[in-house]
Amino acid sequence: MKNKMVFIGINALLVVTTGLIVGLVFADTIFQAPAGITAFAFLLTALAIPSLIYVFNSKLNTGGRIISSFFVIAEVILNIVFLCIPKADIKIYAIIQLAMIVITLAAFLIIIGLFKDNNAKESN
């Protein structure tokens, strides 16, 4: 339990530090349009997801960990791209974000379905 609290604390400190550095250094470009503000908020949220993965590590199977890791990487890349293009349309960002979330949830359902069938066969 102590290791989890230390990891969560360090991750929270890194999220806050990243938020402050990126928010202060690139304030002129990030906060010009709604897409930049939204991308900044989602970037900070995506950076906090590894803490959730670590806390729920015993509940996730290997496929769930891989999907979660790919989701975090894709989120960070998407948000950095939209931070670099602050004049981008919020609708495009929302469509891409929704597609990523739907794909991730579908992948989770497929992985759960595959492993649930394997576990049911092994118990019989």
mmCIF file of C-alpha atoms in Angstrom:
data_model
loop_
_atom_site.group_PDB
_atom_site.id
_atom_site.type_symbol
_atom_site.label_atom_id
_atom_site.label_comp_id
_atom_site.label_asym_id
_atom_site.label_seq_id
_atom_site.Cartn_x
_atom_site.Cartn_y
_atom_site.Cartn_z
ATOM 1 C CA MET A 1 0.000 0.000 0.000
ATOM 2 C CA LYS A 2 2.862 2.345 0.793
ATOM 3 C CA ASN A 3 4.404 1.815 -2.656
ATOM 4 C CA LYS A 4 1.082 2.682 -4.313
ATOM 5 C CA MET A 5 0.787 5.910 -2.336
ATOM 6 C CA VAL A 6 4.358 6.909 -3.205
ATOM 7 C CA PHE A 7 3.755 6.180 -6.899
ATOM 8 C CA ILE A 8 0.493 8.134 -6.900
ATOM 9 C CA GLY A 9 2.179 11.045 -5.130
ATOM 10 C CA ILE A 10 5.081 11.130 -7.574
ATOM 11 C CA ASN A 11 2.726 10.864 -10.548
ATOM 12 C CA ALA A 12 0.554 13.678 -9.183
ATOM 13 C CA LEU A 13 3.652 15.822 -8.703
ATOM 14 C CA LEU A 14 4.737 15.123 -12.285
ATOM 15 C CA VAL A 15 1.274 15.987 -13.624
ATOM 16 C CA VAL A 16 1.214 19.273 -11.704
ATOM 17 C CA THR A 17 4.769 20.134 -12.747
ATOM 18 C CA THR A 18 4.061 19.324 -16.397
ATOM 19 C CA GLY A 19 0.843 21.329 -16.250
ATOM 20 C CA LEU A 20 2.595 24.337 -14.780
ATOM 21 C CA ILE A 21 5.531 24.246 -17.167
ATOM 22 C CA VAL A 22 3.474 23.686 -20.324
ATOM 23 C CA GLY A 23 0.714 26.034 -19.172
ATOM 24 C CA LEU A 24 3.049 28.879 -18.336
ATOM 25 C CA VAL A 25 5.522 28.537 -21.192
ATOM 26 C CA PHE A 26 2.955 28.061 -23.952
ATOM 27 C CA ALA A 27 0.097 30.074 -22.454
ATOM 28 C CA ASP A 28 -0.154 32.349 -25.487
ATOM 29 C CA THR A 29 -0.728 29.501 -27.911
ATOM 30 C CA ILE A 30 -2.646 27.033 -25.742
ATOM 31 C CA PHE A 31 -5.310 29.345 -24.421
ATOM 32 C CA GLN A 32 -6.184 31.010 -27.736
ATOM 33 C CA ALA A 33 -8.908 28.583 -28.766
ATOM 34 C CA PRO A 34 -11.208 26.037 -27.122
ATOM 35 C CA ALA A 35 -9.348 23.133 -28.773
ATOM 36 C CA GLY A 36 -6.091 24.148 -27.073
ATOM 37 C CA ILE A 37 -7.727 24.485 -23.675
ATOM 38 C CA THR A 38 -9.494 21.143 -24.029
ATOM 39 C CA ALA A 39 -6.338 19.412 -25.265
ATOM 40 C CA PHE A 40 -4.420 20.820 -22.290
ATOM 41 C CA ALA A 41 -7.014 19.524 -19.827
ATOM 42 C CA PHE A 42 -7.110 16.088 -21.455
ATOM 43 C CA LEU A 43 -3.300 15.961 -21.538
ATOM 44 C CA LEU A 44 -3.159 16.423 -17.784
ATOM 45 C CA THR A 45 -5.881 13.806 -17.348
ATOM 46 C CA ALA A 46 -4.037 11.345 -19.614
ATOM 47 C CA LEU A 47 -0.858 11.853 -17.616
ATOM 48 C CA ALA A 48 -2.740 10.826 -14.449
ATOM 49 C CA ILE A 49 -4.004 7.538 -15.956
ATOM 50 C CA PRO A 50 -0.808 5.540 -15.114
ATOM 51 C CA SER A 51 -1.702 5.938 -11.443
ATOM 52 C CA LEU A 52 -5.046 4.269 -12.100
ATOM 53 C CA ILE A 53 -3.366 1.495 -14.060
ATOM 54 C CA TYR A 54 -0.953 0.906 -11.174
ATOM 55 C CA VAL A 55 -3.720 0.895 -8.552
ATOM 56 C CA PHE A 56 -5.895 -1.532 -10.548
ATOM 57 C CA ASN A 57 -2.932 -3.627 -11.715
ATOM 58 C CA SER A 58 -4.222 -6.770 -9.991
ATOM 59 C CA LYS A 59 -7.644 -6.388 -11.645
ATOM 60 C CA LEU A 60 -6.310 -5.918 -15.188
ATOM 61 C CA ASN A 61 -5.105 -8.799 -17.302
ATOM 62 C CA THR A 62 -2.228 -8.451 -19.745
ATOM 63 C CA GLY A 63 -4.513 -7.338 -22.569
ATOM 64 C CA GLY A 64 -6.063 -4.657 -20.381
ATOM 65 C CA ARG A 65 -2.654 -3.307 -19.433
ATOM 66 C CA ILE A 66 -1.570 -3.184 -23.071
ATOM 67 C CA ILE A 67 -4.757 -1.431 -24.169
ATOM 68 C CA SER A 68 -4.461 1.063 -21.308
ATOM 69 C CA SER A 69 -0.851 1.796 -22.212
ATOM 70 C CA PHE A 70 -1.679 2.313 -25.885
ATOM 71 C CA PHE A 71 -4.581 4.566 -24.910
ATOM 72 C CA VAL A 72 -2.327 6.748 -22.753
ATOM 73 C CA ILE A 73 0.274 6.994 -25.518
ATOM 74 C CA ALA A 74 -2.370 7.851 -28.130
ATOM 75 C CA GLU A 75 -3.950 10.448 -25.821
ATOM 76 C CA VAL A 76 -0.627 12.152 -25.156
ATOM 77 C CA ILE A 77 0.210 12.257 -28.876
ATOM 78 C CA LEU A 78 -3.248 13.559 -29.819
ATOM 79 C CA ASN A 79 -3.183 16.255 -27.165
ATOM 80 C CA ILE A 80 0.335 17.401 -28.004
ATOM 81 C CA VAL A 81 -0.665 17.704 -31.668
ATOM 82 C CA PHE A 82 -3.678 19.815 -30.762
ATOM 83 C CA LEU A 83 -1.573 21.904 -28.375
ATOM 84 C CA CYS A 84 0.762 22.661 -31.286
ATOM 85 C CA ILE A 85 -2.186 23.650 -33.495
ATOM 86 C CA PRO A 86 -4.176 25.950 -31.203
ATOM 87 C CA LYS A 87 -6.375 27.313 -33.991
ATOM 88 C CA ALA A 88 -7.702 23.823 -34.776
ATOM 89 C CA ASP A 89 -11.423 23.248 -34.712
ATOM 90 C CA ILE A 90 -12.867 21.814 -31.508
ATOM 91 C CA LYS A 91 -15.257 19.627 -33.517
ATOM 92 C CA ILE A 92 -12.400 17.752 -35.168
ATOM 93 C CA TYR A 93 -10.743 17.248 -31.793
ATOM 94 C CA ALA A 94 -13.999 15.990 -30.275
ATOM 95 C CA ILE A 95 -14.585 13.526 -33.116
ATOM 96 C CA ILE A 96 -11.053 12.124 -32.857
ATOM 97 C CA GLN A 97 -11.319 11.939 -29.052
ATOM 98 C CA LEU A 98 -14.663 10.146 -29.246
ATOM 99 C CA ALA A 99 -13.305 7.680 -31.800
ATOM 100 C CA MET A 100 -10.313 6.901 -29.579
ATOM 101 C CA ILE A 101 -12.515 6.320 -26.542
ATOM 102 C CA VAL A 102 -14.927 4.085 -28.484
ATOM 103 C CA ILE A 103 -12.044 2.049 -29.939
ATOM 104 C CA THR A 104 -10.499 1.657 -26.479
ATOM 105 C CA LEU A 105 -13.774 0.563 -24.900
ATOM 106 C CA ALA A 106 -14.428 -1.884 -27.737
ATOM 107 C CA ALA A 107 -10.935 -3.320 -27.302
ATOM 108 C CA PHE A 108 -11.546 -3.707 -23.553
ATOM 109 C CA LEU A 109 -14.811 -5.537 -24.229
ATOM 110 C CA ILE A 110 -13.134 -7.856 -26.727
ATOM 111 C CA ILE A 111 -10.282 -8.624 -24.314
ATOM 112 C CA ILE A 112 -12.724 -9.227 -21.445
ATOM 113 C CA GLY A 113 -14.807 -11.485 -23.655
ATOM 114 C CA LEU A 114 -11.805 -13.506 -24.803
ATOM 115 C CA PHE A 115 -10.354 -13.984 -21.340
ATOM 116 C CA LYS A 116 -13.743 -14.667 -19.746
ATOM 117 C CA ASP A 117 -14.351 -17.567 -22.161
ATOM 118 C CA ASN A 118 -10.867 -18.950 -21.442
ATOM 119 C CA ASN A 119 -11.411 -18.756 -17.682
ATOM 120 C CA ALA A 120 -14.836 -20.439 -17.950
ATOM 121 C CA LYS A 121 -13.374 -23.309 -19.991
ATOM 122 C CA GLU A 122 -10.527 -23.822 -17.518
ATOM 123 C CA SER A 123 -12.858 -24.023 -14.502
ATOM 124 C CA ASN A 124 -15.014 -26.799 -16.077
#
